[in-house]
CSV table of N, CA and C in Angstrom, one decimal:
chain,number,residue,atom,x,y,z
N,37,SER,N,28.4,21.2,-11.7
N,37,SER,CA,28.5,19.9,-11.2
N,37,SER,C,27.3,19.5,-10.3
N,38,THR,N,27.2,18.3,-9.9
N,38,THR,CA,26.1,17.9,-9.1
N,38,THR,C,26.1,18.5,-7.7
N,39,ASN,N,27.2,19.0,-7.3
N,39,ASN,CA,27.3,19.7,-6.0
N,39,ASN,C,26.5,21.1,-6.0
N,40,ASP,N,26.3,21.6,-7.3
N,40,ASP,CA,25.7,22.9,-7.4
N,40,ASP,C,24.1,22.8,-7.6
N,41,ILE,N,23.6,21.6,-7.6
N,41,ILE,CA,22.2,21.4,-7.8
N,41,ILE,C,21.4,21.2,-6.5
N,42,ASP,N,20.3,21.9,-6.3
N,42,ASP,CA,19.4,21.7,-5.2
N,42,ASP,C,18.9,20.3,-5.2
N,43,LEU,N,18.8,19.6,-4.1
N,43,LEU,CA,18.3,18.2,-4.0
N,43,LEU,C,16.9,18.1,-4.7
N,44,PHE,N,16.0,18.9,-4.3
N,44,PHE,CA,14.6,18.8,-4.8
N,44,PHE,C,14.6,19.0,-6.3
N,45,THR,N,15.3,20.0,-6.8
N,45,THR,CA,15.3,20.3,-8.3
N,45,THR,C,16.0,19.1,-9.0
N,46,GLY,N,17.0,18.6,-8.4
N,46,GLY,CA,17.7,17.4,-9.0
N,46,GLY,C,16.8,16.2,-9.1
N,47,MET,N,16.0,15.9,-8.0
N,47,MET,CA,15.1,14.8,-8.0
N,47,MET,C,14.0,14.9,-9.1
N,48,LEU,N,13.6,16.1,-9.3
N,48,LEU,CA,12.5,16.4,-10.3
N,48,LEU,C,13.1,16.1,-11.7
N,49,HIS,N,14.4,16.2,-11.9
N,49,HIS,CA,15.0,16.1,-13.2
N,49,HIS,C,15.5,14.7,-13.5
N,50,GLU,N,15.5,13.8,-12.5
N,50,GLU,CA,16.0,12.4,-12.7
N,50,GLU,C,15.0,11.7,-13.6
N,51,ARG,N,15.6,10.8,-14.4
N,51,ARG,CA,14.7,9.9,-15.2
N,51,ARG,C,14.1,8.9,-14.3
N,52,PRO,N,12.8,8.6,-14.5
N,52,PRO,CA,12.1,7.6,-13.7
N,52,PRO,C,12.7,6.2,-13.9
N,53,THR,N,12.8,5.5,-12.8
N,53,THR,CA,13.3,4.1,-12.9
N,53,THR,C,12.0,3.2,-13.0
N,54,ILE,N,11.5,2.8,-11.8
N,54,ILE,CA,10.3,2.0,-11.7
N,54,ILE,C,9.2,2.9,-11.3
N,55,GLY,N,8.1,3.0,-12.0
N,55,GLY,CA,7.1,4.0,-11.7
N,55,GLY,C,7.3,5.3,-12.3
N,56,ILE,N,7.0,6.4,-11.5
N,56,ILE,CA,7.1,7.7,-12.1
N,56,ILE,C,8.2,8.6,-11.4
N,57,VAL,N,8.9,8.0,-10.5
N,57,VAL,CA,10.0,8.8,-9.8
N,57,VAL,C,11.3,8.2,-10.0
N,58,GLY,N,12.3,9.1,-9.9
N,58,GLY,CA,13.7,8.7,-10.1
N,58,GLY,C,14.3,7.9,-8.9
N,59,PRO,N,15.5,7.5,-9.0
N,59,PRO,CA,16.1,6.6,-7.9
N,59,PRO,C,16.3,7.4,-6.6
N,60,THR,N,16.6,8.7,-6.6
N,60,THR,CA,16.9,9.4,-5.4
N,60,THR,C,15.6,9.5,-4.6
N,61,ILE,N,14.6,10.0,-5.2
N,61,ILE,CA,13.3,10.2,-4.5
N,61,ILE,C,12.7,8.9,-4.1
N,62,ARG,N,12.9,7.8,-4.9
N,62,ARG,CA,12.4,6.5,-4.5
N,62,ARG,C,13.1,6.0,-3.3
N,63,CYS,N,14.4,6.2,-3.2
N,63,CYS,CA,15.1,5.8,-2.0
N,63,CYS,C,14.7,6.6,-0.8
N,64,LEU,N,14.5,7.9,-0.9
N,64,LEU,CA,14.1,8.7,0.2
N,64,LEU,C,12.7,8.4,0.7
N,65,LEU,N,11.8,8.1,-0.3
N,65,LEU,CA,10.4,7.7,0.1
N,65,LEU,C,10.5,6.4,0.9
N,66,GLY,N,11.3,5.5,0.4
N,66,GLY,CA,11.4,4.2,1.1
N,66,GLY,C,11.9,4.3,2.5
N,67,ILE,N,13.0,5.1,2.7
N,67,ILE,CA,13.5,5.4,4.0
N,67,ILE,C,12.5,6.0,4.9
N,68,GLN,N,11.7,7.0,4.4
N,68,GLN,CA,10.7,7.7,5.2
N,68,GLN,C,9.6,6.7,5.6
N,69,PHE,N,9.1,5.9,4.6
N,69,PHE,CA,8.1,4.9,5.0
N,69,PHE,C,8.5,3.9,6.0
N,70,LYS,N,9.8,3.4,5.9
N,70,LYS,CA,10.3,2.5,6.9
N,70,LYS,C,10.4,3.1,8.3
N,71,ARG,N,10.8,4.4,8.3
N,71,ARG,CA,10.8,5.1,9.6
N,71,ARG,C,9.4,5.3,10.2
N,72,LEU,N,8.5,5.7,9.4
N,72,LEU,CA,7.1,5.9,9.8
N,72,LEU,C,6.5,4.6,10.3
N,73,LYS,N,6.8,3.5,9.6
N,73,LYS,CA,6.2,2.2,10.0
N,73,LYS,C,6.8,1.7,11.3
N,74,GLU,N,8.1,1.8,11.4
N,74,GLU,CA,8.8,1.2,12.6
N,74,GLU,C,8.6,2.1,13.8
N,75,GLY,N,8.3,3.4,13.6
N,75,GLY,CA,8.1,4.3,14.7
N,75,GLY,C,6.6,4.4,15.1
N,76,ASP,N,5.7,3.7,14.5
N,76,ASP,CA,4.3,3.8,14.8
N,76,ASP,C,3.9,2.6,15.6
N,77,ARG,N,3.7,2.8,16.9
N,77,ARG,CA,3.4,1.6,17.7
N,77,ARG,C,2.0,1.0,17.4
N,78,HIS,N,1.2,1.7,16.6
N,78,HIS,CA,-0.1,1.2,16.2
N,78,HIS,C,-0.1,0.6,14.8
N,79,PHE,N,1.0,0.6,14.1
N,79,PHE,CA,1.1,0.0,12.8
N,79,PHE,C,0.7,-1.5,12.9
N,80,PHE,N,-0.1,-2.0,12.0
N,80,PHE,CA,-0.8,-3.2,12.2
N,80,PHE,C,0.1,-4.4,12.5
N,81,ASP,N,1.3,-4.5,12.0
N,81,ASP,CA,2.1,-5.7,12.2
N,81,ASP,C,3.3,-5.4,13.2
N,82,ASN,N,3.2,-4.4,14.1
N,82,ASN,CA,4.3,-4.2,15.0
N,82,ASN,C,4.4,-5.3,16.0
N,83,ASN,N,5.4,-5.3,16.8
N,83,ASN,CA,5.6,-6.4,17.8
N,83,ASN,C,5.3,-5.9,19.2
N,84,GLU,N,4.5,-4.9,19.4
N,84,GLU,CA,4.2,-4.4,20.7
N,84,GLU,C,3.2,-5.4,21.4
N,85,PRO,N,3.6,-6.0,22.5
N,85,PRO,CA,2.7,-7.0,23.1
N,85,PRO,C,1.4,-6.5,23.5
N,86,ASN,N,1.3,-5.2,23.9
N,86,ASN,CA,0.0,-4.7,24.4
N,86,ASN,C,-0.9,-4.2,23.3
N,87,SER,N,-0.4,-4.0,22.1
N,87,SER,CA,-1.3,-3.5,21.0
N,87,SER,C,-1.2,-4.4,19.7
N,88,ARG,N,-0.6,-5.5,19.8
N,88,ARG,CA,-0.4,-6.3,18.6
N,88,ARG,C,-1.6,-7.1,18.3
N,89,PHE,N,-1.9,-7.3,17.0
N,89,PHE,CA,-3.0,-8.2,16.6
N,89,PHE,C,-2.5,-9.6,16.8
N,90,ASN,N,-3.4,-10.6,17.0
N,90,ASN,CA,-3.1,-12.0,17.1
N,90,ASN,C,-2.8,-12.5,15.7
N,91,ASP,N,-2.3,-13.8,15.6
N,91,ASP,CA,-1.9,-14.4,14.3
N,91,ASP,C,-3.1,-14.5,13.3
N,92,ALA,N,-4.3,-14.9,13.8
N,92,ALA,CA,-5.5,-15.0,13.0
N,92,ALA,C,-5.9,-13.6,12.4
N,93,GLN,N,-5.8,-12.6,13.2
N,93,GLN,CA,-6.2,-11.2,12.8
N,93,GLN,C,-5.2,-10.8,11.7
N,94,LEU,N,-3.9,-11.0,12.0
N,94,LEU,CA,-2.8,-10.6,11.0
N,94,LEU,C,-3.0,-11.3,9.7
N,95,ALA,N,-3.3,-12.6,9.7
N,95,ALA,CA,-3.5,-13.4,8.5
N,95,ALA,C,-4.7,-12.8,7.7
N,96,ALA,N,-5.8,-12.4,8.4
N,96,ALA,CA,-7.0,-11.9,7.7
N,96,ALA,C,-6.6,-10.5,7.1
N,97,ILE,N,-5.9,-9.7,7.8
N,97,ILE,CA,-5.5,-8.4,7.3
N,97,ILE,C,-4.6,-8.5,6.1
N,98,ARG,N,-3.6,-9.4,6.1
N,98,ARG,CA,-2.7,-9.6,5.0
N,98,ARG,C,-3.4,-10.2,3.8
N,99,ARG,N,-4.5,-11.0,4.0
N,99,ARG,CA,-5.2,-11.5,2.8
N,99,ARG,C,-6.0,-10.5,2.1
N,100,THR,N,-6.3,-9.4,2.8
N,100,THR,CA,-7.2,-8.3,2.2
N,100,THR,C,-6.3,-7.4,1.3
N,101,THR,N,-6.8,-7.1,0.1
N,101,THR,CA,-6.2,-6.2,-0.8
N,101,THR,C,-6.8,-4.9,-0.7
N,102,LEU,N,-6.1,-3.9,-1.2
N,102,LEU,CA,-6.7,-2.5,-1.3
N,102,LEU,C,-7.8,-2.5,-2.3
N,103,ALA,N,-7.7,-3.3,-3.4
N,103,ALA,CA,-8.8,-3.4,-4.3
N,103,ALA,C,-10.1,-3.9,-3.6
N,104,GLU,N,-9.9,-4.9,-2.8
N,104,GLU,CA,-11.1,-5.5,-2.0
N,104,GLU,C,-11.7,-4.4,-1.1
N,105,LEU,N,-10.8,-3.7,-0.4
N,105,LEU,CA,-11.3,-2.6,0.5
N,105,LEU,C,-12.1,-1.6,-0.3
N,106,MET,N,-11.5,-1.2,-1.4
N,106,MET,CA,-12.2,-0.1,-2.2
N,106,MET,C,-13.5,-0.6,-2.7
N,107,CYS,N,-13.6,-1.8,-3.2
N,107,CYS,CA,-14.9,-2.3,-3.7
N,107,CYS,C,-15.9,-2.5,-2.6
N,108,ASN,N,-15.5,-3.0,-1.5
N,108,ASN,CA,-16.4,-3.3,-0.4
N,108,ASN,C,-16.9,-2.1,0.4
N,109,ASN,N,-16.2,-0.9,0.1
N,109,ASN,CA,-16.6,0.3,0.9
N,109,ASN,C,-16.9,1.5,0.0
N,110,SER,N,-17.3,1.2,-1.2
N,110,SER,CA,-17.7,2.2,-2.2
N,110,SER,C,-18.7,1.7,-3.2
N,111,ASP,N,-19.1,2.5,-4.1
N,111,ASP,CA,-20.0,2.1,-5.1
N,111,ASP,C,-19.3,1.8,-6.4
N,112,LEU,N,-18.0,1.5,-6.4
N,112,LEU,CA,-17.3,1.2,-7.6
N,112,LEU,C,-17.8,-0.1,-8.2
N,113,LYS,N,-17.8,-0.2,-9.5
N,113,LYS,CA,-18.2,-1.4,-10.2
N,113,LYS,C,-17.0,-2.3,-10.6
N,114,ALA,N,-15.8,-1.7,-10.7
N,114,ALA,CA,-14.6,-2.5,-11.1
N,114,ALA,C,-13.4,-1.7,-10.6
N,115,VAL,N,-12.3,-2.4,-10.4
N,115,VAL,CA,-11.0,-1.8,-10.0
N,115,VAL,C,-9.9,-2.5,-10.7
N,116,PRO,N,-8.7,-1.9,-10.9
N,116,PRO,CA,-7.6,-2.7,-11.4
N,116,PRO,C,-7.2,-3.8,-10.4
N,117,SER,N,-6.7,-4.9,-10.8
N,117,SER,CA,-6.4,-5.9,-9.8
N,117,SER,C,-5.3,-5.4,-8.9
N,118,ASN,N,-4.3,-4.6,-9.3
N,118,ASN,CA,-3.4,-3.9,-8.5
N,118,ASN,C,-3.7,-2.4,-8.6
N,119,VAL,N,-4.3,-1.9,-7.6
N,119,VAL,CA,-4.8,-0.5,-7.7
N,119,VAL,C,-3.6,0.5,-7.7
N,120,PHE,N,-2.4,0.1,-7.4
N,120,PHE,CA,-1.3,1.0,-7.5
N,120,PHE,C,-0.7,1.1,-8.8
N,121,LEU,N,-1.1,0.3,-9.8
N,121,LEU,CA,-0.6,0.3,-11.2
N,121,LEU,C,-1.7,0.8,-12.1
N,122,ALA,N,-1.3,1.4,-13.2
N,122,ALA,CA,-2.2,1.8,-14.3
N,122,ALA,C,-2.8,0.5,-14.9
N,123,ILE,N,-4.0,0.7,-15.4
N,123,ILE,CA,-4.7,-0.4,-16.1
N,123,ILE,C,-4.0,-0.7,-17.4
N,124,SER,N,-3.7,-2.0,-17.6
N,124,SER,CA,-3.0,-2.4,-18.8
N,124,SER,C,-3.4,-3.9,-19.1
N,125,GLU,N,-2.7,-4.4,-20.1
N,125,GLU,CA,-3.0,-5.8,-20.4
N,125,GLU,C,-2.7,-6.8,-19.3
N,126,THR,N,-1.7,-6.4,-18.5
N,126,THR,CA,-1.3,-7.3,-17.3
N,126,THR,C,-2.0,-6.9,-16.0
N,127,ASN,N,-2.7,-5.7,-16.0
N,127,ASN,CA,-3.4,-5.2,-14.8
N,127,ASN,C,-4.8,-4.8,-15.2
N,128,ARG,N,-5.6,-5.8,-15.5
N,128,ARG,CA,-6.9,-5.5,-16.0
N,128,ARG,C,-7.9,-5.1,-14.9
N,129,LEU,N,-9.0,-4.5,-15.3
N,129,LEU,CA,-10.1,-4.2,-14.4
N,129,LEU,C,-10.7,-5.5,-13.9
N,130,VAL,N,-11.0,-5.6,-12.7
N,130,VAL,CA,-11.7,-6.8,-12.1
N,130,VAL,C,-13.0,-6.3,-11.5
N,131,PRO,N,-14.1,-7.0,-11.8
N,131,PRO,CA,-15.4,-6.6,-11.3
N,131,PRO,C,-15.4,-6.6,-9.8
N,132,CYS,N,-16.0,-5.6,-9.2
N,132,CYS,CA,-16.1,-5.6,-7.7
N,132,CYS,C,-16.9,-6.7,-7.1
N,133,ALA,N,-17.8,-7.3,-7.9
N,133,ALA,CA,-18.6,-8.5,-7.5
N,133,ALA,C,-17.7,-9.6,-7.0
N,134,LYS,N,-16.5,-9.7,-7.6
N,134,LYS,CA,-15.5,-10.8,-7.2
N,134,LYS,C,-15.1,-10.6,-5.8
N,135,PHE,N,-14.9,-9.3,-5.4
N,135,PHE,CA,-14.4,-9.1,-4.1
N,135,PHE,C,-15.4,-9.1,-3.0
N,136,ARG,N,-16.7,-8.8,-3.3
N,136,ARG,CA,-17.7,-8.7,-2.3
N,136,ARG,C,-18.0,-10.0,-1.6
N,137,GLN,N,-17.5,-11.1,-2.2
N,137,GLN,CA,-17.7,-12.4,-1.6
N,137,GLN,C,-16.6,-12.7,-0.6
N,138,TYR,N,-15.6,-11.9,-0.6
N,138,TYR,CA,-14.4,-12.1,0.3
N,138,TYR,C,-14.3,-11.0,1.4
N,139,ARG,N,-15.3,-10.8,2.1
N,139,ARG,CA,-15.2,-9.7,3.1
N,139,ARG,C,-14.3,-10.1,4.2
N,140,LEU,N,-13.7,-9.1,4.8
N,140,LEU,CA,-12.8,-9.3,6.0
N,140,LEU,C,-13.7,-9.8,7.1
N,141,ASN,N,-13.3,-10.8,7.8
N,141,ASN,CA,-14.1,-11.4,8.9
N,141,ASN,C,-13.8,-10.5,10.1
N,142,LEU,N,-14.8,-9.6,10.4
N,142,LEU,CA,-14.6,-8.7,11.5
N,142,LEU,C,-14.8,-9.4,12.9
N,143,ASN,N,-15.4,-10.6,12.9
N,143,ASN,CA,-15.6,-11.4,14.1
N,143,ASN,C,-14.2,-11.7,14.8
N,144,LEU,N,-13.2,-11.8,14.0
N,144,LEU,CA,-11.9,-12.0,14.5
N,144,LEU,C,-11.4,-10.9,15.4
N,145,PHE,N,-12.0,-9.7,15.3
N,145,PHE,CA,-11.5,-8.5,16.0
N,145,PHE,C,-12.4,-8.2,17.2
N,146,VAL,N,-13.4,-9.0,17.5
N,146,VAL,CA,-14.2,-8.7,18.7
N,146,VAL,C,-13.5,-9.2,19.9
N,147,GLU,N,-13.4,-8.3,20.9
N,147,GLU,CA,-12.7,-8.7,22.2
N,147,GLU,C,-13.7,-9.1,23.2
């Protein structure tokens, strides 16, 4: 029965749902990320008045993609438009030159 299966072993044997992990580990990863995010007073969009970014800074951060960060901080020539997904017909490679014109405005963060 399912009561006789170790949690880790069971998770490894689940059929993947979305992505490469099954529903149990996906749920546990989500719970863990939520707890890490909400427990981190330095997480970028927390509501701590003494360490919070202002609205302009938050807007700039949210407009920035991981693809953009990777291109602007490495020698890569191209990245998938969504770097979390495999390259496919719907997630094609995008030349890094496209992102180099949209650098994060660091002047917003000068105090």
